[in-house]
Amino acid sequence: MNNPEPVVILLADDDPDDRLLTIRALKRSRLRNEIYTVEDGEELMDYLHRRGPYTDPQRSPRPGLILLDLNMPRKDGREALEEIKSDPVLRRIPVVVLTTSNAEADILRSYDLGVNAFITKPVTFEELARVLQVLGDFWFEIVRLPSVDEA
């Protein structure tokens, strides 16, 4: 394993059912990772910048991977992605778009903004579990991630 410590996953998705299914699918794939959730892009940026309810690093540890939905209220995933990838510290955190969109424009814009991977959410739970198992194998077993910077 290239990453000796389990990597914290931060899931940004406004749909509570999607969050629950994603967490269940991640746990089903036996990942040892802690999973934290936020409901929109504003909350995501507050978490990453340790603002508001996210000031305590014990309760909001720096993520090693962000799973990002594109279509969220207040600040959507595209805006959050642009903000993350323009920040000199945050841009090192890998971001995987996990969204219902399969629009070519969303795919192109996401990569233009610096996303590390774009995944269209599968329709069934079984397919989602399989995709997240492969995602976990890739990001946590194969890829070497940068050290988490607590600064």
mmCIF file of C-alpha atoms in Angstrom, residues 1-2 4 6 12 25 33 36 42-43 48 56 62 72 75 77 91 99 105 107 110 113 116-117 131 137 139 144:
data_model
loop_
_atom_site.group_PDB
_atom_site.id
_atom_site.type_symbol
_atom_site.label_atom_id
_atom_site.label_comp_id
_atom_site.label_asym_id
_atom_site.label_seq_id
_atom_site.Cartn_x
_atom_site.Cartn_y
_atom_site.Cartn_z
ATOM 1 C CA MET A 1 0.000 0.000 0.000
ATOM 2 C CA ASN A 2 1.421 3.361 -1.014
ATOM 3 C CA PRO A 4 0.404 4.005 5.092
ATOM 4 C CA PRO A 6 -5.995 5.762 5.786
ATOM 5 C CA ALA A 12 -19.592 17.051 -1.111
ATOM 6 C CA ALA A 25 -20.897 1.719 -1.113
ATOM 7 C CA ASN A 33 -10.990 5.554 5.318
ATOM 8 C CA TYR A 36 -16.802 13.280 6.163
ATOM 9 C CA GLU A 42 -20.027 26.908 0.512
ATOM 10 C CA GLU A 43 -19.858 24.289 3.252
ATOM 11 C CA LEU A 48 -11.335 23.221 3.684
ATOM 12 C CA ASP A 56 -11.388 22.066 15.000
ATOM 13 C CA ARG A 62 -7.752 17.732 6.070
ATOM 14 C CA MET A 72 -25.327 21.769 -5.521
ATOM 15 C CA LYS A 75 -21.959 27.308 -4.589
ATOM 16 C CA GLY A 77 -19.255 21.963 -7.643
ATOM 17 C CA ARG A 91 -4.990 22.377 -5.204
ATOM 18 C CA THR A 99 -22.123 13.404 -10.436
ATOM 19 C CA ALA A 105 -19.560 20.417 -21.408
ATOM 20 C CA ILE A 107 -16.646 16.881 -18.407
ATOM 21 C CA SER A 110 -14.174 19.966 -14.971
ATOM 22 C CA LEU A 113 -10.572 23.455 -13.940
ATOM 23 C CA ASN A 116 -8.338 14.584 -11.282
ATOM 24 C CA ALA A 117 -11.137 12.315 -12.523
ATOM 25 C CA VAL A 131 -17.124 1.880 -9.209
ATOM 26 C CA ASP A 137 -8.177 0.548 -5.154
ATOM 27 C CA TRP A 139 -6.515 6.177 -5.089
ATOM 28 C CA ARG A 144 0.961 7.851 -4.013
#
